[in-house]
XYZ file of C-alpha atoms in Angstrom:
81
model
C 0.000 0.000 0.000
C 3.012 2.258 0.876
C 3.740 2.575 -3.241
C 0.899 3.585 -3.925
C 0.101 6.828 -1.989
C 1.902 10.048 -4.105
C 3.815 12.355 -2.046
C 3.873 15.693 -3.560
C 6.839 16.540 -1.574
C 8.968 13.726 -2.546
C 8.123 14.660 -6.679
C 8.613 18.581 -6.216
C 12.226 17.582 -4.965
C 13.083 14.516 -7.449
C 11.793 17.070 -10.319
C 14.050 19.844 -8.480
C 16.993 16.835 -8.510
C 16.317 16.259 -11.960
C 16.347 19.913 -13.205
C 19.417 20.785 -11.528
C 21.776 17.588 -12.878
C 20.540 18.187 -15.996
C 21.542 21.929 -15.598
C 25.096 20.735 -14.551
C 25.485 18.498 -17.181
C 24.598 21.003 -19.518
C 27.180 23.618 -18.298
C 30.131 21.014 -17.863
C 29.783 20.197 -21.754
C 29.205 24.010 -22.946
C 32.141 26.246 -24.234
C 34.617 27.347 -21.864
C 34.185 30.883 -21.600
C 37.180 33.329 -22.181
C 38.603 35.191 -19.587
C 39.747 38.730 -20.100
C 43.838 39.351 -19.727
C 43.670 42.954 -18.896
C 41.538 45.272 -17.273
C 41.448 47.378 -20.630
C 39.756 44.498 -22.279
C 36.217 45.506 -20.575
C 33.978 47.284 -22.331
C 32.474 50.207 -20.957
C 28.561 50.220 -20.421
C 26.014 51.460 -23.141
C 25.535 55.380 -23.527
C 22.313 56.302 -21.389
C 22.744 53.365 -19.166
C 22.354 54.564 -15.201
C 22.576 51.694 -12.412
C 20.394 52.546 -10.045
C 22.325 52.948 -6.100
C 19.680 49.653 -4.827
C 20.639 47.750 -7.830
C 24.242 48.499 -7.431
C 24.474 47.684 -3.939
C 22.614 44.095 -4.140
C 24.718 43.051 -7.055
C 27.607 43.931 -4.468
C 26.291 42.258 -1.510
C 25.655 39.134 -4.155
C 29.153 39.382 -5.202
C 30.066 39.471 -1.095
C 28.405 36.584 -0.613
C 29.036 34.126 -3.232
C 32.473 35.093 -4.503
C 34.777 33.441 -1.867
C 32.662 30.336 -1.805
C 33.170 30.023 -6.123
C 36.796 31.016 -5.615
C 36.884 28.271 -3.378
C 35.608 25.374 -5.530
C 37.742 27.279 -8.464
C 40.647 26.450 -6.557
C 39.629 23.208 -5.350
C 39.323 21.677 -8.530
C 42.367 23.351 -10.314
C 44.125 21.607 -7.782
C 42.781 17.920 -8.309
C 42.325 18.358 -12.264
């Protein structure tokens, strides 16, 4: 009887499972993308364009919070590849 009750829960996160390995896979077979060798090489932003303080300060506290943690795995696997 157990196999035959449906637990929403349980599908939500197997679909969630799903989504996200198939995201992975999808990045670790894409193009390596190529890294700029000097600063000069960034382009500066379209004419008209103004970043709004709120905007610039999440992308900042985004930055904050995720960069070490990517530097981190970065570094990690450079070491064991």
């Amino acid at each position: 009887m157990r196999g035959l009750i449906r637990d929403p829960n349980r599908e939500t996160i197997q679909t969630r499972i799903a989504v996200a390995v198939l995201s992975f896979t999808a990045l670790a077979a894409g193009e390596q993308v190529h890294t700029l060798d000097h600063p000069k090489d960034v382009t500066a932003p379209a004419p008209g364009v103004v970043m709004q303080p709120e905007y610039a300060a999440a992308v900042t506290r985004m930055a904050y919070i995720w960069g070490p943690p990517m530097v981190n795995q970065v570094n990690r696997r450079a070491t064991i590849t």
